mmCIF file of C-alpha atoms in Angstrom:
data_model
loop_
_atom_site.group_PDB
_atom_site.id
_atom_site.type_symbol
_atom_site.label_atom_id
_atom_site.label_comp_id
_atom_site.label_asym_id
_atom_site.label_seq_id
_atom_site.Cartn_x
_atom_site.Cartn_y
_atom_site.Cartn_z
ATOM 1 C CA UNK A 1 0.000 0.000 0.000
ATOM 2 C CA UNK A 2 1.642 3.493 -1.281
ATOM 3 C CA UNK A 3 2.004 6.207 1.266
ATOM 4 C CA UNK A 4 -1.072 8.183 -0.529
ATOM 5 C CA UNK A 5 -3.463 5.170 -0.322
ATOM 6 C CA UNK A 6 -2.324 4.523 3.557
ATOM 7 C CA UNK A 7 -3.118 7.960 4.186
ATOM 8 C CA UNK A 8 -6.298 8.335 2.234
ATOM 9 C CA UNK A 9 -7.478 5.386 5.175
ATOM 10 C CA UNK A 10 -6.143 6.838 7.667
ATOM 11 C CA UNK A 11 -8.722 9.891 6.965
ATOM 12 C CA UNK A 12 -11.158 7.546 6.183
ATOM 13 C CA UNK A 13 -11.127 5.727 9.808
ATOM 14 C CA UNK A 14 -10.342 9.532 11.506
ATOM 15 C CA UNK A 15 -13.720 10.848 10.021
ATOM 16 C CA UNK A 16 -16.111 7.579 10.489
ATOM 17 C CA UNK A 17 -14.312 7.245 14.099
ATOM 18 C CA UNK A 18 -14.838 11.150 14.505
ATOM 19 C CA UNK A 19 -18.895 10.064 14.289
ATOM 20 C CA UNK A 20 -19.134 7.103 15.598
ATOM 21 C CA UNK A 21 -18.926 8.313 19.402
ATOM 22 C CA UNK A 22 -22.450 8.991 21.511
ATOM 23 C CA UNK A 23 -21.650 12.594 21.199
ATOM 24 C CA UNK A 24 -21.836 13.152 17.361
ATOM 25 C CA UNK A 25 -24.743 10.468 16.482
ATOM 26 C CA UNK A 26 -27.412 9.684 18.653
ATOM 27 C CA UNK A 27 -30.561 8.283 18.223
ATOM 28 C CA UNK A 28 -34.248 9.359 17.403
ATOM 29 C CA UNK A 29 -37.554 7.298 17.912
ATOM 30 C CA UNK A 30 -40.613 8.162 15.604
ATOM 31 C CA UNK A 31 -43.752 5.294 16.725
ATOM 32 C CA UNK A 32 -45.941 2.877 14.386
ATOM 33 C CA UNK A 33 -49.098 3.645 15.513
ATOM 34 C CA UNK A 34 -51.899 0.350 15.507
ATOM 35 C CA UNK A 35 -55.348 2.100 14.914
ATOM 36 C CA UNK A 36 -57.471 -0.925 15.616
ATOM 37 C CA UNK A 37 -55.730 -0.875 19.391
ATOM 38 C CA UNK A 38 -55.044 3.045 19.392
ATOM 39 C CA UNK A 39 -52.039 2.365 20.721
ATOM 40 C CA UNK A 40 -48.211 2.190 19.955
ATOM 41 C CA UNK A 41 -46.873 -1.030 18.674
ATOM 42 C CA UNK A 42 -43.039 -0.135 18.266
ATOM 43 C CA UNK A 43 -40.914 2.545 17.166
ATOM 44 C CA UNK A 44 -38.463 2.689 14.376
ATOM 45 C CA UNK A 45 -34.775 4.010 14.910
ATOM 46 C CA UNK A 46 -33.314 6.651 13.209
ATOM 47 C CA UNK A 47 -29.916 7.833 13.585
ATOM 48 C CA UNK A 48 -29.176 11.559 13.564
ATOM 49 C CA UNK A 49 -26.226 13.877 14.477
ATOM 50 C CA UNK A 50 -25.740 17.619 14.603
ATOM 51 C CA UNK A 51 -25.185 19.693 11.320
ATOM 52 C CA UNK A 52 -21.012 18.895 10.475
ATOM 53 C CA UNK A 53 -19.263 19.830 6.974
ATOM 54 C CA UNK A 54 -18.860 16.422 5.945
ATOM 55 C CA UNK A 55 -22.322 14.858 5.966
ATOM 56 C CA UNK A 56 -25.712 16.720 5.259
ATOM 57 C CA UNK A 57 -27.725 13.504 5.831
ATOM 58 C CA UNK A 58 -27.278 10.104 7.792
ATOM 59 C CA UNK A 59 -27.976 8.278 4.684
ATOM 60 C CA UNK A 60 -24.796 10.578 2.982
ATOM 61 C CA UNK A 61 -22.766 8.856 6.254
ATOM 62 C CA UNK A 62 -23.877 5.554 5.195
ATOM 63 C CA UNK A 63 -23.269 6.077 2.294
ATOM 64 C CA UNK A 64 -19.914 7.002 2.874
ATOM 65 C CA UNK A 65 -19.143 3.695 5.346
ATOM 66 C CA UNK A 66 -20.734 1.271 2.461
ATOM 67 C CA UNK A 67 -17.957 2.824 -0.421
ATOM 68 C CA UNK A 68 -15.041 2.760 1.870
ATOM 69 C CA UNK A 69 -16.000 -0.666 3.236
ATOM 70 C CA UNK A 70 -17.057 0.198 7.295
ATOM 71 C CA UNK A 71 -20.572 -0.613 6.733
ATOM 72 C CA UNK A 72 -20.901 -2.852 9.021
ATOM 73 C CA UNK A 73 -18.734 -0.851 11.399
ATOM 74 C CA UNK A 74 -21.468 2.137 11.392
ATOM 75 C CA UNK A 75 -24.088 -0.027 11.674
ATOM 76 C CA UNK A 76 -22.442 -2.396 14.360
ATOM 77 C CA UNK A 77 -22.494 0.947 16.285
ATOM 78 C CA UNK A 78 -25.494 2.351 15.505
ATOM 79 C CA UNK A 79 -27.625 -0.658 16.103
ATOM 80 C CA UNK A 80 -26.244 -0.932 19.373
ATOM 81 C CA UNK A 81 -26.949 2.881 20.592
ATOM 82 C CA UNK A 82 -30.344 2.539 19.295
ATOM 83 C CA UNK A 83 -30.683 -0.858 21.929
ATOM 84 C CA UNK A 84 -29.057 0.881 24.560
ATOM 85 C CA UNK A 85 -30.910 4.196 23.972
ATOM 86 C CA UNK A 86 -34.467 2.441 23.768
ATOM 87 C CA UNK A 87 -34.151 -0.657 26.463
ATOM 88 C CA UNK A 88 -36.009 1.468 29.443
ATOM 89 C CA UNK A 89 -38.892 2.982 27.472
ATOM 90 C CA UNK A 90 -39.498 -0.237 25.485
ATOM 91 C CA UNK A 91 -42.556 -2.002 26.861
ATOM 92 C CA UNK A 92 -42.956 -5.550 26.659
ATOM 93 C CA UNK A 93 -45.838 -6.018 23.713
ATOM 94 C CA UNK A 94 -43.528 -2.727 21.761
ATOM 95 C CA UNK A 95 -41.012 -3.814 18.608
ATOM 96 C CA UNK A 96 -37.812 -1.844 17.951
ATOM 97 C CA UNK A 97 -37.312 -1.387 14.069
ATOM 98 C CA UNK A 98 -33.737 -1.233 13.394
ATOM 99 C CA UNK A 99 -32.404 -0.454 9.830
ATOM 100 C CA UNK A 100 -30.387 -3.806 8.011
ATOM 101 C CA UNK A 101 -28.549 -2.517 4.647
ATOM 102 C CA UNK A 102 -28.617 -5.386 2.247
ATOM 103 C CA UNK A 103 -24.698 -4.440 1.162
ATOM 104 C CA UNK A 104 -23.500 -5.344 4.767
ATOM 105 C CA UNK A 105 -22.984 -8.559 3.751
ATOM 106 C CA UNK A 106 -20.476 -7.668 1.280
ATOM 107 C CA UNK A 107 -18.549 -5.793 4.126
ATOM 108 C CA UNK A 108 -15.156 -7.471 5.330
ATOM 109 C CA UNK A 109 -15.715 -7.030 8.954
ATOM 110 C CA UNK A 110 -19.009 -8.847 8.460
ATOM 111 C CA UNK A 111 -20.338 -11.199 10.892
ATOM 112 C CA UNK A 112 -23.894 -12.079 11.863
ATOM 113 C CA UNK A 113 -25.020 -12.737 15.364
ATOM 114 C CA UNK A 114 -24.349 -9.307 17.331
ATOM 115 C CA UNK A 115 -27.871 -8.159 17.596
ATOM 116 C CA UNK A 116 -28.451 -11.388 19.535
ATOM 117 C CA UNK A 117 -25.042 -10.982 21.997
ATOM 118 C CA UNK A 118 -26.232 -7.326 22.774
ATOM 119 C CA UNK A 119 -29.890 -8.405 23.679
ATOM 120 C CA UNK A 120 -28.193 -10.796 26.583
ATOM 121 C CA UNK A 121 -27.770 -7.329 28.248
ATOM 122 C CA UNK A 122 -30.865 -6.297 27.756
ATOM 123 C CA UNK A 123 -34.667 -7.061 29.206
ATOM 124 C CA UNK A 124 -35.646 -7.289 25.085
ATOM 125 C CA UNK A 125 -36.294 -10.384 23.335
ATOM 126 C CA UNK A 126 -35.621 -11.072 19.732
ATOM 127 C CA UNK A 127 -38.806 -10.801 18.600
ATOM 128 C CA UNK A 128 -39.459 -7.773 19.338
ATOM 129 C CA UNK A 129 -36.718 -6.649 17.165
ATOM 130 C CA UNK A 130 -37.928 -6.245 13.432
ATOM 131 C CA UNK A 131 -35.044 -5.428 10.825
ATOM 132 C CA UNK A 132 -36.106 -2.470 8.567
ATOM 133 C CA UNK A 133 -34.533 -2.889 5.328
ATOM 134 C CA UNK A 134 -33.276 -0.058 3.637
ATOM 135 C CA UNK A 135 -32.498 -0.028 0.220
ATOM 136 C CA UNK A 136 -30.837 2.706 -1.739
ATOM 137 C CA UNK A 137 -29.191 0.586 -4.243
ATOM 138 C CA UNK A 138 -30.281 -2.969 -5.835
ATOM 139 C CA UNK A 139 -29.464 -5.719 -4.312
ATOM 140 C CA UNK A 140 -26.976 -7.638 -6.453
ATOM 141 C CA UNK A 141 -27.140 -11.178 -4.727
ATOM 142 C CA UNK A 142 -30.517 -12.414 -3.160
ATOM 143 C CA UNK A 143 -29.155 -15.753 -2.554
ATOM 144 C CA UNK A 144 -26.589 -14.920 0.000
ATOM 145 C CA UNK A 145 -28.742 -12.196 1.429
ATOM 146 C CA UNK A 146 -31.662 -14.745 2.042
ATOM 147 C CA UNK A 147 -29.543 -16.722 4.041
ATOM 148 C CA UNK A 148 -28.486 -14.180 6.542
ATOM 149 C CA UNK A 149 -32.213 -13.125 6.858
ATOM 150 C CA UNK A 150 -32.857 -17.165 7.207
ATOM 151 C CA UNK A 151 -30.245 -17.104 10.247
ATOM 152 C CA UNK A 152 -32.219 -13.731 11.712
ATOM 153 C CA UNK A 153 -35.675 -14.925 11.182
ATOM 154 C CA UNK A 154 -34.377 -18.676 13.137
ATOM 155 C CA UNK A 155 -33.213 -16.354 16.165
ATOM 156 C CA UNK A 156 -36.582 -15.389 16.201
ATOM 157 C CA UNK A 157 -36.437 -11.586 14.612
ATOM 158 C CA UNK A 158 -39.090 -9.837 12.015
ATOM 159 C CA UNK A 159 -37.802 -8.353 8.697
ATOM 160 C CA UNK A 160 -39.415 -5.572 6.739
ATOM 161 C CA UNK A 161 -38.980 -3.850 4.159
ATOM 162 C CA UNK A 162 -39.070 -0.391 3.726
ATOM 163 C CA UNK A 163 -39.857 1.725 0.646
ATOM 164 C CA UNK A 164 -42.196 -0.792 -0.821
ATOM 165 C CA UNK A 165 -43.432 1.389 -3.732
ATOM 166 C CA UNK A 166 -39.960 3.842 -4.517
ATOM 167 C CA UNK A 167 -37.003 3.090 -5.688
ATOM 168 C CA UNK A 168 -35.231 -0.437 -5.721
ATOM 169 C CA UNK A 169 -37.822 -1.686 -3.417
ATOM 170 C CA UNK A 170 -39.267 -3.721 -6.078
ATOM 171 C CA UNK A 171 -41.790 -6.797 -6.238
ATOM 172 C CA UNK A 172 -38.540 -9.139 -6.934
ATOM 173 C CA UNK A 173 -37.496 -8.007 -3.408
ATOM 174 C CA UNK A 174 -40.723 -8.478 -1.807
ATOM 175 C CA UNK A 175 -40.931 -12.041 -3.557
ATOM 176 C CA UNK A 176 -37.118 -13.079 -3.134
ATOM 177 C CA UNK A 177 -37.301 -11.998 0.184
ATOM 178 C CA UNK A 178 -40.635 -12.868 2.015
ATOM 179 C CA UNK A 179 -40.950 -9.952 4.803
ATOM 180 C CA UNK A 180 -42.974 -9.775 7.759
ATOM 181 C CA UNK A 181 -43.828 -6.379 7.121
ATOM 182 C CA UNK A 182 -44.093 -4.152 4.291
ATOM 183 C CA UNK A 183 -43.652 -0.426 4.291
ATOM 184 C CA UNK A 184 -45.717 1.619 2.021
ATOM 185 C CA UNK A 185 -43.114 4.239 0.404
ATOM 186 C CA UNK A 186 -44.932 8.249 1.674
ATOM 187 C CA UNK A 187 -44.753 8.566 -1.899
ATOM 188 C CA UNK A 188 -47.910 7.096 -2.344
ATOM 189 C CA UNK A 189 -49.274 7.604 0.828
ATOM 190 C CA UNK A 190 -48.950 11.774 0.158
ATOM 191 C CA UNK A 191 -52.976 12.903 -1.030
ATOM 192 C CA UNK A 192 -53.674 9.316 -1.405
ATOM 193 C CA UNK A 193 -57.171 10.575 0.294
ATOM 194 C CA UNK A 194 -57.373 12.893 -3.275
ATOM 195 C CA UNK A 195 -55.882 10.293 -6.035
ATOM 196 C CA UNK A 196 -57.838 7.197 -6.774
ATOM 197 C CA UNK A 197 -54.793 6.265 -8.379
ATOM 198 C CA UNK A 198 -52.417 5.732 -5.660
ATOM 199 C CA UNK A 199 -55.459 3.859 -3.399
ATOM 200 C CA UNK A 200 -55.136 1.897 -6.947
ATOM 201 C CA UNK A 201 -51.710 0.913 -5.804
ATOM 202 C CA UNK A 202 -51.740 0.718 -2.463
ATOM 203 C CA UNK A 203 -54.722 -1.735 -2.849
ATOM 204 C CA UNK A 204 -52.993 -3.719 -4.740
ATOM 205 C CA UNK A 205 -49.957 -3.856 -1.862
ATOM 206 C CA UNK A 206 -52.482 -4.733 0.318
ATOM 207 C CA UNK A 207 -53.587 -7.680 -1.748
ATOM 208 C CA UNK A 208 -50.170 -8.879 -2.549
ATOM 209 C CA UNK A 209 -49.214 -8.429 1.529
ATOM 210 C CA UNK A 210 -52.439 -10.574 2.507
ATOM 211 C CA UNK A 211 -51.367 -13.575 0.489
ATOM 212 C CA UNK A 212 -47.826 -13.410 1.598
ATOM 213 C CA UNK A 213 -49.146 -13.132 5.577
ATOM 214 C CA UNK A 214 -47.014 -9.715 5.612
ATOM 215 C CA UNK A 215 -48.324 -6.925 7.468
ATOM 216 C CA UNK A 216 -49.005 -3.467 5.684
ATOM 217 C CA UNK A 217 -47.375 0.101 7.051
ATOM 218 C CA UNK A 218 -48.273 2.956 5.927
ATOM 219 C CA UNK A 219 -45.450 5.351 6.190
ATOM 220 C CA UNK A 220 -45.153 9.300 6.392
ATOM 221 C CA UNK A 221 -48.992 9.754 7.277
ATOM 222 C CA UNK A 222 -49.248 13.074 7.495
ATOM 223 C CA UNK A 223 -53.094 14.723 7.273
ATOM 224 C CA UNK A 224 -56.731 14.065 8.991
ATOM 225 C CA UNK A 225 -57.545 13.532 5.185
ATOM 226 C CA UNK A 226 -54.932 10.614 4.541
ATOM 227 C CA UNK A 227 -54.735 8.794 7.836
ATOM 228 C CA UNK A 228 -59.217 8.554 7.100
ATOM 229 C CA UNK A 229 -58.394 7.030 3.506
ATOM 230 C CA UNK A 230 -55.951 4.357 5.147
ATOM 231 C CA UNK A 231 -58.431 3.393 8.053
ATOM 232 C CA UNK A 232 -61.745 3.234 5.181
ATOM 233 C CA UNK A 233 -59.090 0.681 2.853
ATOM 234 C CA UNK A 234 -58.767 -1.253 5.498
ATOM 235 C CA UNK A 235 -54.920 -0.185 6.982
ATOM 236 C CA UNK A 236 -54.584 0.075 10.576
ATOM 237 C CA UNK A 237 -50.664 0.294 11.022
ATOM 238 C CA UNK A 238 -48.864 3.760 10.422
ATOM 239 C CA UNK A 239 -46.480 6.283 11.113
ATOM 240 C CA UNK A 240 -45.750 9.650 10.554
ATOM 241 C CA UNK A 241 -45.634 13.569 11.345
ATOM 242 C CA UNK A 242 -49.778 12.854 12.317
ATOM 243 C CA UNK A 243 -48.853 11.140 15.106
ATOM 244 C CA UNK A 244 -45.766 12.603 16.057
ATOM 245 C CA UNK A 245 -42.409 13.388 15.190
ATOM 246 C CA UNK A 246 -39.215 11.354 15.819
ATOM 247 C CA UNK A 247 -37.431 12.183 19.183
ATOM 248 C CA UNK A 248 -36.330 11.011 22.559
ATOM 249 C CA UNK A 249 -37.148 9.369 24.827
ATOM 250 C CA UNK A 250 -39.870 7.659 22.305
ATOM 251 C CA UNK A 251 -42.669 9.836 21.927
ATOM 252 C CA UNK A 252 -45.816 7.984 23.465
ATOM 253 C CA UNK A 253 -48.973 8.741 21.031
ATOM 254 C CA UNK A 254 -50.367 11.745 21.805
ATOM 255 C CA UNK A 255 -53.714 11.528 24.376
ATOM 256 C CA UNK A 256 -55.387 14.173 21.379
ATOM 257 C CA UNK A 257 -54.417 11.545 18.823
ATOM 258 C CA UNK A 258 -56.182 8.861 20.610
ATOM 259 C CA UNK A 259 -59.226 10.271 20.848
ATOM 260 C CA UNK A 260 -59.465 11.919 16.965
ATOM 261 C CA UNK A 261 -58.528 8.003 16.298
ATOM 262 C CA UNK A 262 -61.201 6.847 18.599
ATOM 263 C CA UNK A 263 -63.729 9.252 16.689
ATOM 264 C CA UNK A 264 -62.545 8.183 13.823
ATOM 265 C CA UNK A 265 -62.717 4.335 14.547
ATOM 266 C CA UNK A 266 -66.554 5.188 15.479
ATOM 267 C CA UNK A 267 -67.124 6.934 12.509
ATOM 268 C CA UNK A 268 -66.010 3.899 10.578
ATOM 269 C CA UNK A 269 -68.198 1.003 12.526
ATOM 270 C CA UNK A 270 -71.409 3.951 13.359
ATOM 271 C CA UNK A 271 -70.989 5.768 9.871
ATOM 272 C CA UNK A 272 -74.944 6.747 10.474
ATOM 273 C CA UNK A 273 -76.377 8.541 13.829
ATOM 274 C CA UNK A 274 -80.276 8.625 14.252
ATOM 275 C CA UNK A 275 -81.614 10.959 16.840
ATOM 276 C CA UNK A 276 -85.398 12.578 17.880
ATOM 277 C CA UNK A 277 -85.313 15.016 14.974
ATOM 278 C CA UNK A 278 -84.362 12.146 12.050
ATOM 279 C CA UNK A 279 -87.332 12.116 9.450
ATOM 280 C CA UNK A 280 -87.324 9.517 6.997
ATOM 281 C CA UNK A 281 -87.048 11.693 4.067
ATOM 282 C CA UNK A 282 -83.314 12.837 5.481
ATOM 283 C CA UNK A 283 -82.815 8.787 6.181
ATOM 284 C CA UNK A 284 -83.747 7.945 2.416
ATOM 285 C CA UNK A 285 -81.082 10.771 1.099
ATOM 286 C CA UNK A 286 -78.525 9.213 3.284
ATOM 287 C CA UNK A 287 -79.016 5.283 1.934
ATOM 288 C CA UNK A 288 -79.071 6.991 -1.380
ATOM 289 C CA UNK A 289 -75.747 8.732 -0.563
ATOM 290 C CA UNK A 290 -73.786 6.256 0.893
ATOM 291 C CA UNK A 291 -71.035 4.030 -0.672
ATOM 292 C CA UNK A 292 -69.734 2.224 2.572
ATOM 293 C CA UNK A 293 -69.941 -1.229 3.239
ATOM 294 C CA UNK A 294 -73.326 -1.869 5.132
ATOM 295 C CA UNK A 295 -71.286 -5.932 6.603
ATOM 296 C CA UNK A 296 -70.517 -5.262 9.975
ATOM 297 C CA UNK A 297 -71.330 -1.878 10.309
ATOM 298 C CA UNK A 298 -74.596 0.047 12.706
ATOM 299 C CA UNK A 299 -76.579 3.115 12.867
ATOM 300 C CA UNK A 300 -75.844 4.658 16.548
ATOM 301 C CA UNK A 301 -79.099 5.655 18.092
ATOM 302 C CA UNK A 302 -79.217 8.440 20.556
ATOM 303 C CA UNK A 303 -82.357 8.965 23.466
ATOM 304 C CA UNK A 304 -82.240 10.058 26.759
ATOM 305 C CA UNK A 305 -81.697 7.199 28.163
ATOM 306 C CA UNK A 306 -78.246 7.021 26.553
ATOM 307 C CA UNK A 307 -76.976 5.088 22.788
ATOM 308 C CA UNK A 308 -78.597 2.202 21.066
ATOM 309 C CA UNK A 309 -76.990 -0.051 18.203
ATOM 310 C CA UNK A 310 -78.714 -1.188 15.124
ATOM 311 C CA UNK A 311 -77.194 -2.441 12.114
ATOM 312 C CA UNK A 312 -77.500 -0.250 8.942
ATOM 313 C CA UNK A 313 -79.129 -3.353 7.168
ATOM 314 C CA UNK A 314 -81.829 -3.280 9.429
ATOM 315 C CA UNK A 315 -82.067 0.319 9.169
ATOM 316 C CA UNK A 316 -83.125 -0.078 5.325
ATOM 317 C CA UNK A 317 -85.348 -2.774 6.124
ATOM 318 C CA UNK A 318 -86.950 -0.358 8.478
ATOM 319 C CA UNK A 319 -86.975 2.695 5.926
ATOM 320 C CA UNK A 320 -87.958 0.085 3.351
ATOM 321 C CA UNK A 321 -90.662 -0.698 5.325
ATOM 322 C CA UNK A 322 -92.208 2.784 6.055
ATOM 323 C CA UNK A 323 -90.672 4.644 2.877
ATOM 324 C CA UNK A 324 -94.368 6.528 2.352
ATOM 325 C CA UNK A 325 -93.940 8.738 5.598
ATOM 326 C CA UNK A 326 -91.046 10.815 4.337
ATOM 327 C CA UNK A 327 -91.305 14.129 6.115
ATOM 328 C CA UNK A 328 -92.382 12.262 8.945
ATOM 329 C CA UNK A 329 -89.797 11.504 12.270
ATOM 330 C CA UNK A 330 -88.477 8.324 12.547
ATOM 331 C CA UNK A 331 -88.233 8.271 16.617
ATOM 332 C CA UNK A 332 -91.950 7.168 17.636
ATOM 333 C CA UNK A 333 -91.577 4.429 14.532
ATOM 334 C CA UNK A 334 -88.067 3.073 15.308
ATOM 335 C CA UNK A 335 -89.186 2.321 18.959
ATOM 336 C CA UNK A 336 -92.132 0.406 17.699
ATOM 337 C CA UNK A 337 -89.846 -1.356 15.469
ATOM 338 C CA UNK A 338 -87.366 -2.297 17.714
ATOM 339 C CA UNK A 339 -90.766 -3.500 20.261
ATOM 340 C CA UNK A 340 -91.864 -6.153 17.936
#
């Protein structure tokens, strides 16, 4: 090795050493919200560091380890922080998503099995440890890469990928590979509320995730008007700026989340609400109206003596049944109804 190319290394272990210390990168939390629960089911990790002249980005600094072969050496490190970092605020039923570069393997230094040695230190279990993989360039051999998520998936760890939708994150990948989890790239979750196109796509995700048992994300949620989309198709895991933004310790969800969720949850299974001053004329233009599913789903009733439940099919039996009263109001009617 010249003189040039030994000190061309040198610089290249100085800088990567320069960040990989706890007080240059640290580690940011951002949750994955489940809507059917209301609750948070895990956070992912993402590595940050204060503004520098080298590196703009994290993925620039990963970048930067994969070309100069310290992949594995960054994310050795990083992995671990984000562990350490998490351990106390990580309950029990909560998954830590930890990112897994598909070019690691190609790494020198590489060596599977340290995720499992630095769990022994911890109160986590494997499976609650899902590996996120990121993908910024294609991956140029499945076969050896399968194995090493073989020898993750037999410790008893999750894998998802991330992106699905952008980029290299292609169907080969999701085929080859086989994830637990797919992430829905923002790109099509963005408006996805105002583009029947991209619900065109994502329902077609969904379709391909149900046959492969893989559970659907929804990334980057950001609007009342997207996150209602995802819950009408039928999605119930997300994440994004909605909910809250990455930080530390892990941002629990938010208690004014939870209940616009909860609304909106009720919303979904009570789409219709009935009270004294309902006629059937206003009942008629809402059967007319509506394009919701009418399986599984009720008309809330509201008296003084608090909420009733019927289902929506019964409610066009009943308007069925007494469609010549129109400007009449429903209230004496229903209660007769429900009396027989």
């Amino acid at each position: 090795m010249s003189l040039a190319q030994q000190r061309e290394r040198k610089s290249t272990e100085d800088v990567l050493a320069s960040y990989m210390n706890e007080e240059k990168l640290f580690m940011h939390y951002q949750p994955i919200i489940d809507i059917h629960k209301e609750s948070v089911i895990g956070f992912e990790a993402l590595t940050r560091f204060p503004p520098t002249t080298y590196f703009k980005s994290p993925v620039e600094l990963f970048q930067f380890a994969d070309q100069t072969n310290r992949l594995f050496q960054l994310e050795k490190h990083t992995r671990e922080l984000a562990i350490d970092s998490i351990t106390d605020h990580l309950q029990n039923e909560q998954q830590l998503w930890v990112n897994l570069t598909p070019n690691v393997i190609h790494d020198d230094s590489f060596s599977p099995g340290f995720t499992h040695a630095v769990l022994k230190n911890t109160s986590l279990n494997p499976d609650q440890i899902v590996f996120e993989i990121t993908e910024h360039s294609a991956i140029s051999d499945f076969q050896s890469f399968r194995k090493l998520l073989t020898h993750y998936r037999e410790q008893g760890f999750k894998v998802a990928i991330d992106d699905v939708g952008a980029g290299y994150s292609s169907l080969q990948m999701i085929s080859e590979l086989k994830p637990d989890y797919m992430k829905i790239d923002r790109s099509l979750i963005i408006d996805i509320d105002q583009f029947r196109e991209k619900q065109y796509m994502v329902e077609a995700l969904q379709h391909i995730g149900k046959k492969l048992g893989a559970g659907i994300i929804a990334e980057g949620v950001e609007t009342e008007g997207e996150c209602l989309q995802l819950i009408q198709m039928g999605i119930s895991l997300m994440q994004g700026y909605y909910f809250a933004k990455p930080g530390y310790p892990p941002p629990p969800l938010p208690r004014s989340i939870s209940e616009q969720l909860k609304q909106q949850r009720n919303s979904k299974m009570f789409p219709l609400n009935i009270d004294k001053g309902t006629t059937f004329s206003e009942l008629m233009t809402w059967i007319s109206a509506y394009q919701g599913s009418y399986d599984h789903h009720s008309a809330l009733i509201h008296d003084t003596n608090g909420k009733k439940v019927i289902p929506l099919t019964e409610v066009v039996r009943f308007v069925t049944f007494n469609h010549s009263k129109k400007e009449a109001t429903v209230w004496t009617h229903l209660q007769s109804w429900f009396n027989k």
